[in-house]
XYZ file of C-alpha atoms in Angstrom:
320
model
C 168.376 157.443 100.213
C 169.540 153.742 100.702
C 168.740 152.937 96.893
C 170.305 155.872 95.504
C 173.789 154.740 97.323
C 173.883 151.916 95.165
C 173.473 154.040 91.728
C 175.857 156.430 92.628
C 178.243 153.576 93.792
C 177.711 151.944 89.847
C 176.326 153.946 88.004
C 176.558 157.856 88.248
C 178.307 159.595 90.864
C 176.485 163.284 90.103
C 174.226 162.778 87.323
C 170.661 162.590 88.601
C 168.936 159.352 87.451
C 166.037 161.229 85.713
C 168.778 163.042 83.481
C 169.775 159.381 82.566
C 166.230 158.452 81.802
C 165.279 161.274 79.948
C 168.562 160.997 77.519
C 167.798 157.421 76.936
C 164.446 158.105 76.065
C 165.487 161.155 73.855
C 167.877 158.816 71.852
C 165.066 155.996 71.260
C 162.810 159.136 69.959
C 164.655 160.431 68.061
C 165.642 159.173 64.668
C 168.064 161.725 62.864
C 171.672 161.283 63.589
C 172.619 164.179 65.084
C 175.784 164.630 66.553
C 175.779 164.287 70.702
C 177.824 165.666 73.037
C 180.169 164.022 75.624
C 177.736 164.959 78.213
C 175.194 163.154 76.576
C 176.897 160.155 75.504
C 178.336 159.952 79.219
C 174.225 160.027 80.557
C 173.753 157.398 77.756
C 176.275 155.172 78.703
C 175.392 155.851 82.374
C 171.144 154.617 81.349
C 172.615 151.458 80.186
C 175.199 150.035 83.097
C 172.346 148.030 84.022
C 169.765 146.007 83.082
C 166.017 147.023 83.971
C 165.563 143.811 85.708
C 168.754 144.002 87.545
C 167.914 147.963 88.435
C 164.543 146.833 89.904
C 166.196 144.201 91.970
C 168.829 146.643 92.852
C 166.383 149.330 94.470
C 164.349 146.722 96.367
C 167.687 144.992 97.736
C 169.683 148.032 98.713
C 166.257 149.508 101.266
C 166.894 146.910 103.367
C 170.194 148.381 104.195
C 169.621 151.732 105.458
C 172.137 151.387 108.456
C 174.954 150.960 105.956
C 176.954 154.643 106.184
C 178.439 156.338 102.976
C 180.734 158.106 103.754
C 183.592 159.568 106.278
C 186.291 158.197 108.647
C 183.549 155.741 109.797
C 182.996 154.636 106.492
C 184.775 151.581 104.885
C 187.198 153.431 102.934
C 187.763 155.873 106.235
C 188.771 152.095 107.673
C 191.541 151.280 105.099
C 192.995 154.799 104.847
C 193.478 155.148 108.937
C 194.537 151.191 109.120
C 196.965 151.096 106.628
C 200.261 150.018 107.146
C 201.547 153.132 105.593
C 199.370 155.888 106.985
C 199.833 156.936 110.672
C 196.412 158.609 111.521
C 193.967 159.832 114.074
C 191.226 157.477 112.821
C 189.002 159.822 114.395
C 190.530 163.104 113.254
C 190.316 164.069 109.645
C 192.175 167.391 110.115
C 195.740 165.975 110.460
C 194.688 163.950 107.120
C 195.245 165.583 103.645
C 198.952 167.537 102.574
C 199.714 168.390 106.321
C 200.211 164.518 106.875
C 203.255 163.282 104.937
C 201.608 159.763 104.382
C 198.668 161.148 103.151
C 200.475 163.824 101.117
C 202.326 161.420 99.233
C 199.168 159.844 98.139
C 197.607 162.358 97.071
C 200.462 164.493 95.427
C 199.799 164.954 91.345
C 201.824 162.325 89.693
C 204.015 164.914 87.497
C 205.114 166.212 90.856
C 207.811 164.366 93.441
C 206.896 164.616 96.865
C 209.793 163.744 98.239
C 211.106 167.251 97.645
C 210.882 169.606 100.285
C 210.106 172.155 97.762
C 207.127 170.439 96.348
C 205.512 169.522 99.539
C 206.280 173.369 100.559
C 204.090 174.426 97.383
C 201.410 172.035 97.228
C 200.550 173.370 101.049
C 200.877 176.861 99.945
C 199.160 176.461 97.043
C 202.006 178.446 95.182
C 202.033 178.834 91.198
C 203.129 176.086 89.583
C 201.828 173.363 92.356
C 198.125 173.999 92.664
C 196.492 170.893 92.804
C 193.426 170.098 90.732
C 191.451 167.722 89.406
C 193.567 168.253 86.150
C 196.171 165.542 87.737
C 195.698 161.964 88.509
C 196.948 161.648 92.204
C 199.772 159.440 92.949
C 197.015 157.094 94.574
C 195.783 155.395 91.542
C 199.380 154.386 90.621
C 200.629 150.846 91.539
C 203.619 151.325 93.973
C 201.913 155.112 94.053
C 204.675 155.898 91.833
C 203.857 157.266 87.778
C 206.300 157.145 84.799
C 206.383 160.612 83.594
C 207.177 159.527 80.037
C 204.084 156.252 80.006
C 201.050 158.037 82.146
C 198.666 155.163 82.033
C 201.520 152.273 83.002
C 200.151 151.479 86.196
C 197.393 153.999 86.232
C 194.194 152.490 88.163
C 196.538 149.798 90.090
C 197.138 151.291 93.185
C 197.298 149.302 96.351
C 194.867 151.707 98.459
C 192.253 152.069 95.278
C 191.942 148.141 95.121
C 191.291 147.630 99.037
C 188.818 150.530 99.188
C 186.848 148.809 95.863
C 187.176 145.631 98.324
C 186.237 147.491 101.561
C 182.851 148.919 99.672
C 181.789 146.474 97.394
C 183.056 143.381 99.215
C 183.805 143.699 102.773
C 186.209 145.293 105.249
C 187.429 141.823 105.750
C 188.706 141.096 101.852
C 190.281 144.485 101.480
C 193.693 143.088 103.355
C 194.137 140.150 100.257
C 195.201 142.080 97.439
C 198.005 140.275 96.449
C 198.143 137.829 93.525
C 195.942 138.318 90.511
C 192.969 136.293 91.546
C 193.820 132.611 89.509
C 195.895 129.516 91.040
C 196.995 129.138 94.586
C 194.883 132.646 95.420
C 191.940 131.523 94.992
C 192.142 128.009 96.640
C 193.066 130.021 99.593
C 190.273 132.272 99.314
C 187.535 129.388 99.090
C 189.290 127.686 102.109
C 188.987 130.806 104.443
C 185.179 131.123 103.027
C 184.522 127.411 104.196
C 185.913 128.377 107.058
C 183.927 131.353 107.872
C 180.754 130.028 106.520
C 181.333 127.048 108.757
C 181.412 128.769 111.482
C 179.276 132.181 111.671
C 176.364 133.470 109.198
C 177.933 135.705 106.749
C 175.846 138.692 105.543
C 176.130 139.288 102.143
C 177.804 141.991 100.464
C 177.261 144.841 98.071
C 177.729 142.887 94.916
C 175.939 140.118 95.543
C 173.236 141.895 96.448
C 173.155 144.123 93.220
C 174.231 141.027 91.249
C 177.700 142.391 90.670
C 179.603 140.122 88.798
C 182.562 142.054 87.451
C 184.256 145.628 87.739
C 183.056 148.304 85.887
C 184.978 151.542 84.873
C 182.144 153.675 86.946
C 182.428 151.709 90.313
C 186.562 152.366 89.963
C 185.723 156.017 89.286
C 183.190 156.147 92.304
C 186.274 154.472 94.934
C 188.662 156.743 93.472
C 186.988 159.531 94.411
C 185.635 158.503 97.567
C 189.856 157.375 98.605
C 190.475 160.814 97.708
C 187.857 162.190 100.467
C 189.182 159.504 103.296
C 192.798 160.756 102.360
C 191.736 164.499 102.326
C 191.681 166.724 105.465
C 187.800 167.882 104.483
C 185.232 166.710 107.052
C 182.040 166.386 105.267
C 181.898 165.433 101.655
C 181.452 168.599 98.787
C 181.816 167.997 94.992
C 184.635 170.928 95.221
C 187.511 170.926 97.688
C 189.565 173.550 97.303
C 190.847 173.550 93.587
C 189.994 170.156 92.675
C 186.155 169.536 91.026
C 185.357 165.805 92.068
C 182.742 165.942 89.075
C 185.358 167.006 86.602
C 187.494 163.887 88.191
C 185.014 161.587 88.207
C 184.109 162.122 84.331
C 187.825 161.938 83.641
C 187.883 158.425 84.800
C 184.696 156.971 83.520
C 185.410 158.970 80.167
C 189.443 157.647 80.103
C 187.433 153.767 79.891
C 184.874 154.831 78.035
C 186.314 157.273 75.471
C 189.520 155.041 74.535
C 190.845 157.059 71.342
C 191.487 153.762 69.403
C 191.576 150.234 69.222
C 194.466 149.474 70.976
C 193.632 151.866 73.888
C 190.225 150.053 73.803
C 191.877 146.261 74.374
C 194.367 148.080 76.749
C 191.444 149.504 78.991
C 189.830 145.914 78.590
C 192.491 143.865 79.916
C 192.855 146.605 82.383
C 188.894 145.720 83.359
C 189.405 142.265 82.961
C 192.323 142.632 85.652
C 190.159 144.262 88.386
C 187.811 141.817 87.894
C 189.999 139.319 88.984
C 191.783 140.848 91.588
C 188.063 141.971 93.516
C 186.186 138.619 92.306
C 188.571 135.944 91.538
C 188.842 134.302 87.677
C 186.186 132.357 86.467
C 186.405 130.984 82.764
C 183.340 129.532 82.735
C 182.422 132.372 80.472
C 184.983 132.030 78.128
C 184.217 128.208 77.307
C 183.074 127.378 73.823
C 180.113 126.144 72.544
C 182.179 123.392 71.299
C 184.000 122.420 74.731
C 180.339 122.538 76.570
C 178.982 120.034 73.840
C 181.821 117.564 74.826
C 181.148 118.000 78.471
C 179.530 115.191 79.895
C 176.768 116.559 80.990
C 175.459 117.651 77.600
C 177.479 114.153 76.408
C 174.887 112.346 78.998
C 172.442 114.262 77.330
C 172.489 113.472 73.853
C 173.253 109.670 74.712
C 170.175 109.021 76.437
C 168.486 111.264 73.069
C 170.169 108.801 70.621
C 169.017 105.922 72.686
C 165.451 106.954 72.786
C 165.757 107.210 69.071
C 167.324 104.059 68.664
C 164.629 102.168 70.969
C 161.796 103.503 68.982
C 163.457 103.315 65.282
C 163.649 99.657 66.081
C 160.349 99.034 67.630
């Protein structure tokens, strides 16, 4: 279903909805503090990505757009993988994807592993011992410049070039997903509003996923959902299964919403925020309107206008 598209896009990828509701419900029940699982915490944190109101408005929104396709080459994603400047594939033809295609390989090639050497590429396609690949290994993919440091995992870990256009391609447009540079403040974003001007000047621009579920910033779920769904474009499989091969797309999934989610400390907890904070930019431009103080808005003249004309009124009738 059309509405289900968009919870699975932000919300849960495999978790069916009434699972969310019904954990939700069980926690607001029930009084004791018994210890929950991860499971459960993951359904619980799953209930409350959204608002009610912005749920509703979510289901009613996304059934108007039941020619939109999910998934496959046709898809978005499917776009950027066969477009991209450093894949060379049958846009049509997802066989010669996954390990047999070097490009693709490379991508997709567990980040503890090199595929530049012959040997590794010769094991990963003959699934020999030692280079199985599973969902137990974050594919070179997610990795800005697809490249991991073996001795700091998560420097550059959710970066990659291809993960940020795909997030663009889905939630955005096809369009966007070729600006990634920059990180979405100064000269970036005058260009951006000049192209809009441009295009809104001249043709009727539909509008996209986020603004019609009132998507205003990135969320660790939607990153998990794009990862996953690169992954599939990349891979040689032609219709989408939550297993291919050795690698479990659940287990991946939860690995990603649970490595945002489940920071072990305080410091992993700012790092994973900035790391939010980030995407946000790069997919919706900054905006500090947020981060104002109460203190700066009062001195705006706008609310300076307002308590003018309030003082004048008081003065007028004080001396009346």
């Amino acid at each position: 279903m059309a509405q289900g598209r968009a919870i699975r896009r932000v919300v849960s990828l495999f978790d069916n909805i009434e699972d969310l509701v019904t954990e939700n419900d069980r926690r607001l029940e029930d009084d004791s503090d018994q210890d929950s699982t991860i499971g459960q915490d993951r359904l619980q944190m799953g209930s409350v990505e959204l608002e009610y109101e912005d749920y509703i408005h979510m289901l009613k929104m996304c059934s108007r757009r039941r020619h939109v396709k999910a998934q496959g080459s046709q898809s978005p994603i499917g776009s950027i993988a066969t477009s991209s400047q450093i894949l060379q594939v049958d846009s049509d033809d997802k066989h010669c994807r996954g390990f047999t295609n070097d490009a693709c390989g490379q991508l997709l090639c567990p980040a503890e592993l090199d595929w530049s050497s012959p040997t590794v590429k010769a094991g990963i396609r003959d699934r020999s011992e030692g280079y199985i690949v599973t969902d137990l290994s974050f594919p070179a993919y997610l990795y800005d410049k697809y490249t991991a440091d073996p001795n700091d995992l998560e420097a550059g870990l959710f970066k990659g070039k291809i993960l940020i256009q795909g997030y663009k391609a889905v939630f955005m447009s096809p369009s966007s997903a070729k600006d990634t540079e920059g990180d979405g403040d100064g000269a970036d974003v005058i260009q951006n509003n000049r192209r809009a001007r441009r295009t809104f000047a001249g043709i009727k621009v539909k509008k996209h996923v986020a603004q019609i579920i009132r998507m205003r910033k990135v969320t660790p779920r939607s990153i998990a959902y794009i990862a996953c769904q690169v992954r599939f474009a990349l891979s040689s499989v032609t219709s989408w299964r939550s297993v291919d091969g050795d690698f479990d797309y659940v287990q991946f999934w939860q690995t990603i919403v649970d490595f945002f989610e489940r920071a072990p400390g305080r410091e992993a907890r700012r790092r994973t925020d900035r790391l939010l904070e980030w995407w946000t930019r790069k997919v919706f431009g900054r905006n500090h309107r947020d981060e104002l103080t109460d203190a700066a808005k009062e001195n705006m003249s706008v609310n300076a206008l307002a308590r003018q004309r309030a003082q004048r009124d008081d003065a007028a009738f004080d001396s009346s």
